[in-house]
C-alpha positions as a printed NumPy array, in Angstrom:
array([[-23.374, -24.597,  77.68 ],
       [-23.635, -27.695,  75.262],
       [-27.593, -26.633,  74.496],
       [-26.888, -22.981,  74.081],
       [-23.634, -25.113,  71.461],
       [-26.655, -26.705,  69.428],
       [-28.809, -24.929,  69.266],
       [-26.458, -22.786,  67.085],
       [-25.238, -24.585,  65.262],
       [-29.049, -26.188,  64.146],
       [-29.785, -22.431,  63.513],
       [-26.189, -21.949,  61.11 ],
       [-27.172, -24.804,  59.347],
       [-30.623, -23.796,  58.193],
       [-29.49 , -20.783,  56.979],
       [-27.564, -21.879,  54.911],
       [-29.681, -24.906,  53.624],
       [-31.996, -21.275,  52.667],
       [-29.979, -19.413,  51.439],
       [-29.163, -20.89 ,  48.102],
       [-31.73 , -21.68 ,  45.586],
       [-31.717, -25.428,  44.382],
       [-31.408, -25.983,  40.556],
       [-34.792, -27.911,  39.103],
       [-36.084, -28.298,  35.972],
       [-38.212, -28.145,  33.803],
       [-39.888, -30.572,  31.707],
       [-42.096, -29.497,  27.972],
       [-44.829, -31.958,  26.296],
       [-46.245, -31.477,  23.756],
       [-46.641, -29.048,  20.745],
       [-49.834, -27.761,  18.644],
       [-48.876, -28.146,  14.589],
       [-51.218, -25.462,  13.21 ],
       [-53.013, -25.632,   9.218],
       [-54.605, -22.306,   8.831],
       [-56.676, -22.132,   5.511],
       [-56.217, -18.632,   3.54 ],
       [-60.704, -19.114,   3.142],
       [-60.526, -19.125,   6.712],
       [-59.111, -15.057,   6.991],
       [-60.656, -13.65 ,   4.264],
       [-64.33 , -12.363,   4.593],
       [-64.86 ,  -9.83 ,   2.204],
       [-62.403,  -8.676,  -0.705],
       [-59.826,  -6.047,  -0.047],
       [-60.22 ,  -7.685,   3.799],
       [-58.142,  -9.411,   6.279],
       [-60.   , -10.488,   9.527],
       [-57.266, -12.75 ,  11.311],
       [-59.192, -12.752,  14.773],
       [-59.858, -16.29 ,  13.775],
       [-57.347, -18.468,  14.134],
       [-56.189, -22.002,  15.45 ],
       [-56.766, -22.978,  19.325],
       [-55.561, -25.635,  20.721],
       [-56.586, -28.414,  22.449],
       [-56.315, -26.926,  26.401],
       [-53.791, -28.848,  27.334],
       [-51.884, -29.333,  24.066],
       [-48.907, -28.899,  26.252],
       [-48.071, -29.871,  29.674],
       [-45.277, -28.159,  31.21 ],
       [-43.793, -29.181,  35.191],
       [-41.309, -28.007,  37.138],
       [-39.183, -29.921,  40.097],
       [-35.996, -29.769,  41.558],
       [-33.57 , -31.367,  40.706],
       [-31.972, -34.544,  42.631],
       [-29.123, -33.591,  45.354],
       [-26.299, -35.387,  47.277],
       [-24.124, -35.276,  49.997],
       [-20.41 , -36.463,  48.439],
       [-19.216, -36.694,  51.943],
       [-22.302, -38.262,  53.746],
       [-23.85 , -40.015,  50.985],
       [-27.03 , -39.149,  51.574],
       [-29.066, -38.673,  48.781],
       [-32.698, -36.704,  48.854],
       [-34.71 , -37.599,  45.92 ],
       [-36.905, -34.542,  43.638],
       [-39.93 , -35.261,  45.715],
       [-38.376, -34.487,  48.919],
       [-35.791, -31.148,  47.506],
       [-39.502, -29.625,  46.821],
       [-41.583, -31.02 ,  50.354],
       [-38.282, -29.131,  52.329],
       [-37.74 , -25.905,  49.672],
       [-40.142, -24.285,  49.011],
       [-39.671, -21.414,  46.588],
       [-42.244, -18.871,  43.852],
       [-41.243, -19.395,  39.972],
       [-42.567, -17.269,  37.746],
       [-42.536, -19.356,  33.772],
       [-41.579, -16.752,  31.506],
       [-41.822, -17.388,  27.372],
       [-41.04 , -15.675,  23.536],
       [-40.448, -16.843,  20.8  ],
       [-36.796, -18.052,  18.806],
       [-36.004, -19.145,  15.893],
       [-38.311, -16.728,  14.235],
       [-42.283, -17.303,  14.145],
       [-43.64 , -15.436,  10.546],
       [-44.558, -11.87 ,  10.357],
       [-48.769, -11.305,  10.779],
       [-48.915, -14.122,  12.413],
       [-49.629, -13.688,  16.228],
       [-48.664, -16.421,  18.063],
       [-51.155, -16.123,  22.444],
       [-50.68 , -19.235,  25.216],
       [-52.558, -19.034,  28.786],
       [-53.536, -21.06 ,  30.439],
       [-55.795, -21.229,  34.136],
       [-55.579, -20.081,  38.455],
       [-54.34 , -23.545,  39.526],
       [-54.015, -25.204,  36.714],
       [-51.305, -29.183,  37.573],
       [-50.513, -30.467,  40.267],
       [-49.561, -29.445,  43.369],
       [-45.464, -31.743,  43.935],
       [-45.819, -33.381,  46.706],
       [-49.207, -33.108,  46.451],
       [-48.438, -32.53 ,  50.337],
       [-46.075, -30.299,  51.958],
       [-45.066, -29.85 ,  55.657],
       [-45.587, -26.14 ,  53.702],
       [-49.052, -26.347,  53.555],
       [-49.051, -26.627,  57.055],
       [-47.264, -23.465,  59.031],
       [-49.201, -21.379,  60.353],
       [-48.167, -18.369,  57.805],
       [-46.847, -19.007,  54.644],
       [-44.289, -16.618,  53.397],
       [-44.603, -17.149,  49.77 ],
       [-48.663, -17.132,  50.3  ],
       [-50.464, -21.828,  49.489],
       [-48.483, -23.204,  47.52 ],
       [-51.495, -21.966,  44.209],
       [-51.135, -20.985,  40.061],
       [-51.662, -17.814,  39.219],
       [-52.034, -16.811,  35.284],
       [-50.895, -13.542,  34.055],
       [-53.688, -11.015,  32.425],
       [-56.63 , -13.224,  34.746],
       [-56.052, -16.27 ,  32.48 ],
       [-57.047, -15.001,  29.406],
       [-54.957, -14.993,  26.494],
       [-51.066, -13.365,  26.164],
       [-49.408, -12.08 ,  23.196],
       [-46.093, -14.225,  22.865],
       [-43.032, -11.872,  21.658],
       [-40.929, -12.47 ,  19.444],
       [-38.24 , -11.675,  21.138],
       [-35.721, -13.039,  23.647],
       [-35.728,  -9.718,  25.15 ],
       [-38.569,  -8.762,  25.626],
       [-39.93 , -12.314,  27.145],
       [-43.392, -12.09 ,  29.13 ],
       [-44.178, -13.974,  32.204],
       [-47.466, -15.989,  31.157],
       [-47.737, -17.235,  34.605],
       [-46.58 , -17.741,  38.497],
       [-46.377, -20.783,  40.844],
       [-44.98 , -21.184,  44.81 ],
       [-43.473, -24.576,  45.198],
       [-42.613, -27.941,  42.606],
       [-45.968, -28.495,  39.806],
       [-46.528, -30.652,  37.272],
       [-48.626, -31.121,  34.347],
       [-49.362, -27.55 ,  34.259],
       [-52.002, -27.479,  30.875],
       [-50.399, -24.789,  28.65 ],
       [-53.226, -23.432,  25.168],
       [-52.899, -22.017,  22.966],
       [-54.056, -19.586,  19.75 ],
       [-52.52 , -18.359,  16.642],
       [-54.183, -15.693,  15.24 ],
       [-52.743, -15.295,  11.389],
       [-53.448, -13.216,   8.535],
       [-53.436, -12.862,   4.974],
       [-50.402, -10.955,   4.832],
       [-48.458, -13.597,   6.223],
       [-46.797, -15.743,   4.17 ],
       [-47.504, -18.668,   2.57 ],
       [-46.018, -22.426,   3.009],
       [-44.46 , -24.179,   6.27 ],
       [-43.008, -22.568,   8.966],
       [-40.826, -23.958,  11.845],
       [-39.98 , -21.767,  15.244],
       [-39.368, -22.211,  18.5  ],
       [-41.248, -21.548,  22.495],
       [-38.913, -21.151,  24.323],
       [-39.647, -20.973,  28.44 ],
       [-37.643, -19.706,  31.098],
       [-38.504, -20.084,  34.519],
       [-36.984, -17.774,  37.985],
       [-36.622, -19.079,  41.611],
       [-36.895, -16.858,  44.012],
       [-37.774, -16.688,  48.061],
       [-39.321, -13.871,  48.176]])
């Protein structure tokens, strides 16, 4: 009878730990600075060629996502980000939009490639499961890894990628396609990343 009760307690604890998604932190480093000459945009009087633009280095921006460290106040046990990422594997979708208005007639695009970045931690017990409920801990870009236009509207944020499990140093490449219709001068805008986690 004792074994039966202990088993119930262990199962109940496991269900509780997987019934909520732990909070995490997204770190972003780098963002291209763009300068465009009007001579690159005009091919003939009266014609506007907005297919020529600025393309950043592949790793101009790097993003990393990890679950935050946690502690149990009563027993004083602390779990590191690495331990939490190893024990709690979720699916993460990364959405992007522009805030503070990019210039009119300027198209900003972003992309990454399949399995870019690094798993965190490199090895997890999840990797050895015969059936992995969310699939392998890989990264999957949207649009086949081709550029995706980033909307200038928080209500229309677009998914750029998804990955299973925590991940570090995911490179983001940007392409900016301006037009002679855009106003000259300096412009500043904020690129917003949103991470949505799920257990399915």
